[in-house]
PDB file of C-alpha atoms in Angstrom:
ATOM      1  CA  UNK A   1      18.849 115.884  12.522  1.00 46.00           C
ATOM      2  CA  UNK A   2      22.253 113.909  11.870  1.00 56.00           C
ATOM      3  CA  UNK A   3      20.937 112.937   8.451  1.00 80.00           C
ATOM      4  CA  UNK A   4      20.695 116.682   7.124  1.00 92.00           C
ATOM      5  CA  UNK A   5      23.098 117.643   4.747  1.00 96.00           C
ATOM      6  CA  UNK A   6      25.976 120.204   5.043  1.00 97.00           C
ATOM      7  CA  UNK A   7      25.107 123.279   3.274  1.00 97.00           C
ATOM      8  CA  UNK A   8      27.426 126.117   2.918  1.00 97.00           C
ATOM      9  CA  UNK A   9      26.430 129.789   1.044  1.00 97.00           C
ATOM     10  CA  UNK A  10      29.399 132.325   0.233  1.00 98.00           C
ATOM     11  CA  UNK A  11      28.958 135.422  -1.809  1.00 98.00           C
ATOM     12  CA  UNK A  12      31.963 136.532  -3.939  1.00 98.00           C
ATOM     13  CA  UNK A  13      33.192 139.522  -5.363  1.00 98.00           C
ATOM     14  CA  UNK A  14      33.046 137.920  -9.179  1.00 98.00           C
ATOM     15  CA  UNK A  15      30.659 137.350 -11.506  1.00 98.00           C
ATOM     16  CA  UNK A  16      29.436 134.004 -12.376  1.00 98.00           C
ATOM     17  CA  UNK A  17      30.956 133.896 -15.757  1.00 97.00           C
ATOM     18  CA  UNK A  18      34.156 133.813 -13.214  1.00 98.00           C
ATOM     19  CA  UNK A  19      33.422 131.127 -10.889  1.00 98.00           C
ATOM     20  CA  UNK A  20      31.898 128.836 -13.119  1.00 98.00           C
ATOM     21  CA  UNK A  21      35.107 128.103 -14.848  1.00 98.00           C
ATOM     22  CA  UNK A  22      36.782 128.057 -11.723  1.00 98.00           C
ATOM     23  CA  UNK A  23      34.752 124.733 -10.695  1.00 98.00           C
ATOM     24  CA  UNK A  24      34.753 123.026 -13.944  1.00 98.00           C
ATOM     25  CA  UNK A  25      37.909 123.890 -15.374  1.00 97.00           C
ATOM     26  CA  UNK A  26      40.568 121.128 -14.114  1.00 96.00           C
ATOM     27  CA  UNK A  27      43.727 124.014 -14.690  1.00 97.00           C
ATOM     28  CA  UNK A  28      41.988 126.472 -12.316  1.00 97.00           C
ATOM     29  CA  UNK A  29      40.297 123.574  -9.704  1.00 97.00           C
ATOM     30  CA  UNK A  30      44.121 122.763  -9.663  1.00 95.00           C
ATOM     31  CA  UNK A  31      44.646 126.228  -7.483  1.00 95.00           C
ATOM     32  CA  UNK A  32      42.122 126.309  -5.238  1.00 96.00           C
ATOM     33  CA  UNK A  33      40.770 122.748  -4.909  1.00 93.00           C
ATOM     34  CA  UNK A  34      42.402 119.372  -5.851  1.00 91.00           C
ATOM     35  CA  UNK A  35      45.059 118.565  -8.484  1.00 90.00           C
ATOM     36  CA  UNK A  36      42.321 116.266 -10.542  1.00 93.00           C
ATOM     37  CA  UNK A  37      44.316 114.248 -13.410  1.00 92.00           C
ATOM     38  CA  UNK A  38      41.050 114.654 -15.407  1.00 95.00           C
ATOM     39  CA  UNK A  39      38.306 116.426 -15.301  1.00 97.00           C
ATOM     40  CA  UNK A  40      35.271 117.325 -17.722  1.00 97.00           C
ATOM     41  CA  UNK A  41      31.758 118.969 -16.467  1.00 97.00           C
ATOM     42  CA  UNK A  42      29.541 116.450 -18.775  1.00 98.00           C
ATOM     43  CA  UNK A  43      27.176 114.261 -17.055  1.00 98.00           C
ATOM     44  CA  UNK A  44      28.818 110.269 -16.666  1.00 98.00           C
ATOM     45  CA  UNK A  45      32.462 112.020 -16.522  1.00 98.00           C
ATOM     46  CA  UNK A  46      34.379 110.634 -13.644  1.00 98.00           C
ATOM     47  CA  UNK A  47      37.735 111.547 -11.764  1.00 97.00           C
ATOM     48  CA  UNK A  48      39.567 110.585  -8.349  1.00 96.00           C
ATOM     49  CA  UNK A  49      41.574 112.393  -6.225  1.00 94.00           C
ATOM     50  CA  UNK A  50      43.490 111.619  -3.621  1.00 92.00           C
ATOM     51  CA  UNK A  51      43.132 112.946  -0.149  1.00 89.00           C
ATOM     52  CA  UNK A  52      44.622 112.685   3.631  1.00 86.00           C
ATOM     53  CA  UNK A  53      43.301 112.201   6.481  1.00 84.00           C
ATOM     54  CA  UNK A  54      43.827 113.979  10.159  1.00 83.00           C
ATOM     55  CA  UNK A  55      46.565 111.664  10.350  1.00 86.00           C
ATOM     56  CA  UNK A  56      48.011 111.504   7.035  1.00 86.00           C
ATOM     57  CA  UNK A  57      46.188 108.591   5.812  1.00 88.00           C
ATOM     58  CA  UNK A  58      45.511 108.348   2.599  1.00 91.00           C
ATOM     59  CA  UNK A  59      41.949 108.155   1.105  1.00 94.00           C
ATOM     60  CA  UNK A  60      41.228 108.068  -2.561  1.00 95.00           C
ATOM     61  CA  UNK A  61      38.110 110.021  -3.707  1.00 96.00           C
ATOM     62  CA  UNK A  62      35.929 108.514  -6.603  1.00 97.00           C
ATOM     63  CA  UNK A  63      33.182 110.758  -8.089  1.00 98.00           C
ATOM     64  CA  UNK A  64      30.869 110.746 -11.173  1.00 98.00           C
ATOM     65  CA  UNK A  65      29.026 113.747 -12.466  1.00 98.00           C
ATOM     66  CA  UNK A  66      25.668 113.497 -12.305  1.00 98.00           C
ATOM     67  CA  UNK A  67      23.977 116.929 -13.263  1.00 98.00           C
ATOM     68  CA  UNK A  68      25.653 119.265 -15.020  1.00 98.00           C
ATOM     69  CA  UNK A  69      23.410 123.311 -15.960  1.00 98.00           C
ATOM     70  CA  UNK A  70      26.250 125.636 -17.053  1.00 98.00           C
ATOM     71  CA  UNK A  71      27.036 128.693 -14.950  1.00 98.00           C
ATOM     72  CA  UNK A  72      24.284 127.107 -12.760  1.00 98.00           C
ATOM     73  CA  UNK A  73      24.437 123.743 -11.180  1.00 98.00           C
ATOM     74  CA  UNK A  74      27.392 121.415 -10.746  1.00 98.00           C
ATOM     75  CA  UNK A  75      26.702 118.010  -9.116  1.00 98.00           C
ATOM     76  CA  UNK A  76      28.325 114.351  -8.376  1.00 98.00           C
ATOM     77  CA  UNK A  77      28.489 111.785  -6.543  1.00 98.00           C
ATOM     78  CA  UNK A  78      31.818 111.205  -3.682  1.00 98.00           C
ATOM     79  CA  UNK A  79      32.577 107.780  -2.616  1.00 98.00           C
ATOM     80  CA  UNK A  80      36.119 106.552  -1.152  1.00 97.00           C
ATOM     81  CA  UNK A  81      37.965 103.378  -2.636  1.00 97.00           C
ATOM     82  CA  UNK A  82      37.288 100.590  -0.740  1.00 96.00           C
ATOM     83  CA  UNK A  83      35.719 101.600   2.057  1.00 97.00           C
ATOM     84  CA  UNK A  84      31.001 101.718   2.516  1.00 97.00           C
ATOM     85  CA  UNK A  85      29.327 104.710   2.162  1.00 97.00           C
ATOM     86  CA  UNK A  86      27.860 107.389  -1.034  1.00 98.00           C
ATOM     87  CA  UNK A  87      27.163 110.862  -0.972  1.00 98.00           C
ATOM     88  CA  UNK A  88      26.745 113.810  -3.433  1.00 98.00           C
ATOM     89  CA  UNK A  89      28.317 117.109  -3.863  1.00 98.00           C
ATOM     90  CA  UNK A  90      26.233 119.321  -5.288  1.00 98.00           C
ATOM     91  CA  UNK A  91      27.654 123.722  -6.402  1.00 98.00           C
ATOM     92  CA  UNK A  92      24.755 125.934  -7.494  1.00 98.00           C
ATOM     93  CA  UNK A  93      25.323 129.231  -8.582  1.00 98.00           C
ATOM     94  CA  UNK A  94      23.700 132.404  -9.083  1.00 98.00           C
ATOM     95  CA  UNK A  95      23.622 136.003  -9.764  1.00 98.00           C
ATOM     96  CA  UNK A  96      23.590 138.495  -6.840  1.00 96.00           C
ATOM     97  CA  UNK A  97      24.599 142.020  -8.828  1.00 93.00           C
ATOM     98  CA  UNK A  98      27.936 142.055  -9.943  1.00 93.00           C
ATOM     99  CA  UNK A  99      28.481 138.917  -7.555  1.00 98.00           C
ATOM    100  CA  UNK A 100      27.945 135.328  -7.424  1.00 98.00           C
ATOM    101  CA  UNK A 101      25.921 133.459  -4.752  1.00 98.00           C
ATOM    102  CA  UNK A 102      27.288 129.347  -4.251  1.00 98.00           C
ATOM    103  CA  UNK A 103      25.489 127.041  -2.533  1.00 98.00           C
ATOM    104  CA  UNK A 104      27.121 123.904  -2.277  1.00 98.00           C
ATOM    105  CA  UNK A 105      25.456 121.084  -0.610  1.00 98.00           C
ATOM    106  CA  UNK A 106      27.198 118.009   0.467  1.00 98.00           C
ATOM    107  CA  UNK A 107      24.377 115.359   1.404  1.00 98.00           C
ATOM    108  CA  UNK A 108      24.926 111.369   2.687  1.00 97.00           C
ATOM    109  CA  UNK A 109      27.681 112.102   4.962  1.00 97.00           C
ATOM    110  CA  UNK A 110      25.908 109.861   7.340  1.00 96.00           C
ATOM    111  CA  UNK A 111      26.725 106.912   4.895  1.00 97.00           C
ATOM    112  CA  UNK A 112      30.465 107.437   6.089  1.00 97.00           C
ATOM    113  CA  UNK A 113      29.786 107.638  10.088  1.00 91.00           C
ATOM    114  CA  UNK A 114      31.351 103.696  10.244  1.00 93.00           C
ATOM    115  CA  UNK A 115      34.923 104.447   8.471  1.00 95.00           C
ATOM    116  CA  UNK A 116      36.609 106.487  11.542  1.00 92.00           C
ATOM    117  CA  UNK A 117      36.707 110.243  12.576  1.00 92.00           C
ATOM    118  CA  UNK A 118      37.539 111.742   9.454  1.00 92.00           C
ATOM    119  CA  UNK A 119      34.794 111.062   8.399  1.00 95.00           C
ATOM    120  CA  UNK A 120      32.583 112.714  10.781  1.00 93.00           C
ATOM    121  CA  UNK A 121      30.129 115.520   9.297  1.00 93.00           C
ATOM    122  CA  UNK A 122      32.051 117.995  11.644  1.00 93.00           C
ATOM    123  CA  UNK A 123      35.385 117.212   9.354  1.00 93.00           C
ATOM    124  CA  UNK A 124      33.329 117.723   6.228  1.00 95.00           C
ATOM    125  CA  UNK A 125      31.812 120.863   7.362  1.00 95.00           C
ATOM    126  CA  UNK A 126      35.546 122.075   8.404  1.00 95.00           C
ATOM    127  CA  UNK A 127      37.016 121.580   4.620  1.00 94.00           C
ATOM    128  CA  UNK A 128      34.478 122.729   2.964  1.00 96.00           C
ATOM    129  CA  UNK A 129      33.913 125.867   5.751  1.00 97.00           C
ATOM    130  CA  UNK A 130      38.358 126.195   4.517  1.00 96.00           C
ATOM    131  CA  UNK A 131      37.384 125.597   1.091  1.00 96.00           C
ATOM    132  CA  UNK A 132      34.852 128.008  -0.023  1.00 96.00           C
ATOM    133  CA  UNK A 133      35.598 130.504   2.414  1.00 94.00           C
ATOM    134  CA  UNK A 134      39.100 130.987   1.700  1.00 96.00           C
ATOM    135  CA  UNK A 135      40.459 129.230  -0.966  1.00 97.00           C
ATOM    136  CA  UNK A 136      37.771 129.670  -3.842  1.00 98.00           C
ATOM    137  CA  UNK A 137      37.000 132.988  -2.493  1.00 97.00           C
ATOM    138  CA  UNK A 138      40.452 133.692  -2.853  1.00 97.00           C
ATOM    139  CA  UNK A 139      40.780 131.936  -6.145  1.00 98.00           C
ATOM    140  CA  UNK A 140      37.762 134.041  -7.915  1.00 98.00           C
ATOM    141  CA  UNK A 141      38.253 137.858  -6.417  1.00 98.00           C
ATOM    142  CA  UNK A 142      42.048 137.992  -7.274  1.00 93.00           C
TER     143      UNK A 142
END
């Protein structure tokens, strides 16, 4: 059961022609998600970001795209600099009326049990749970 990945659903108030851009446009990603210093949604593109820790350590995030189906799928892969461990993020998208259902899927976390307690699937589930649910919900029904 550990090995499951995190999935999250949300429905917003915005269609998807809304929230498409807002996860593959760097500008917008900038208010809601992470300040990327590049960003492109094509297939091979990659881009860091830094992040912090419960404790204010620093970890820098390295991801490649690896599917890209416009105002569909979004998908790459998450790894940390120098330190074990691969997983995938992966933002679907769809249709509900005037709305937009997002699934996003986080899968390998286990690869990251042996780098501390920030990186235990409970922290995951807790910034993405912040993310989604507030800040790109936020983001796409101003």
């Amino acid at each position: 059961m550990e090995d499951q990945p995190f999935v999250i659903e949300r429905i917003y108030n915005a269609p998807v022609n809304k929230v498409w851009p807002a996860i593959t446009d760097r500008a917008q990603m900038k208010e809601w998600y992470f300040d990327l210093s590049a960003f492109r949604a094509e297939e091979g593109f990659e881009f860091q970001f830094a992040g912090e820790g419960k404790k204010g350590e620093k970890y820098m995030h390295l991801c490649r795209i690896t599917e890209v189906i416009r105002e569909k799928k979004l998908s790459y892969t998450w790894e940390y600099e120098n330190l074990p461990g691969r997983s995938e993020v992966s933002f679907e998208l769809s249709p509900e009326n005037n709305d937009t259902k997002v699934v996003l899927t986080h899968s390998g976390l286990e690869s990251f049990a042996a780098n501390g307690p920030d990186f235990a699937k409970e922290c995951f589930a807790e910034g993405w749970i912040m993310i989604l649910g507030t800040s790109l919900k936020n983001f796409v029904e101003k």
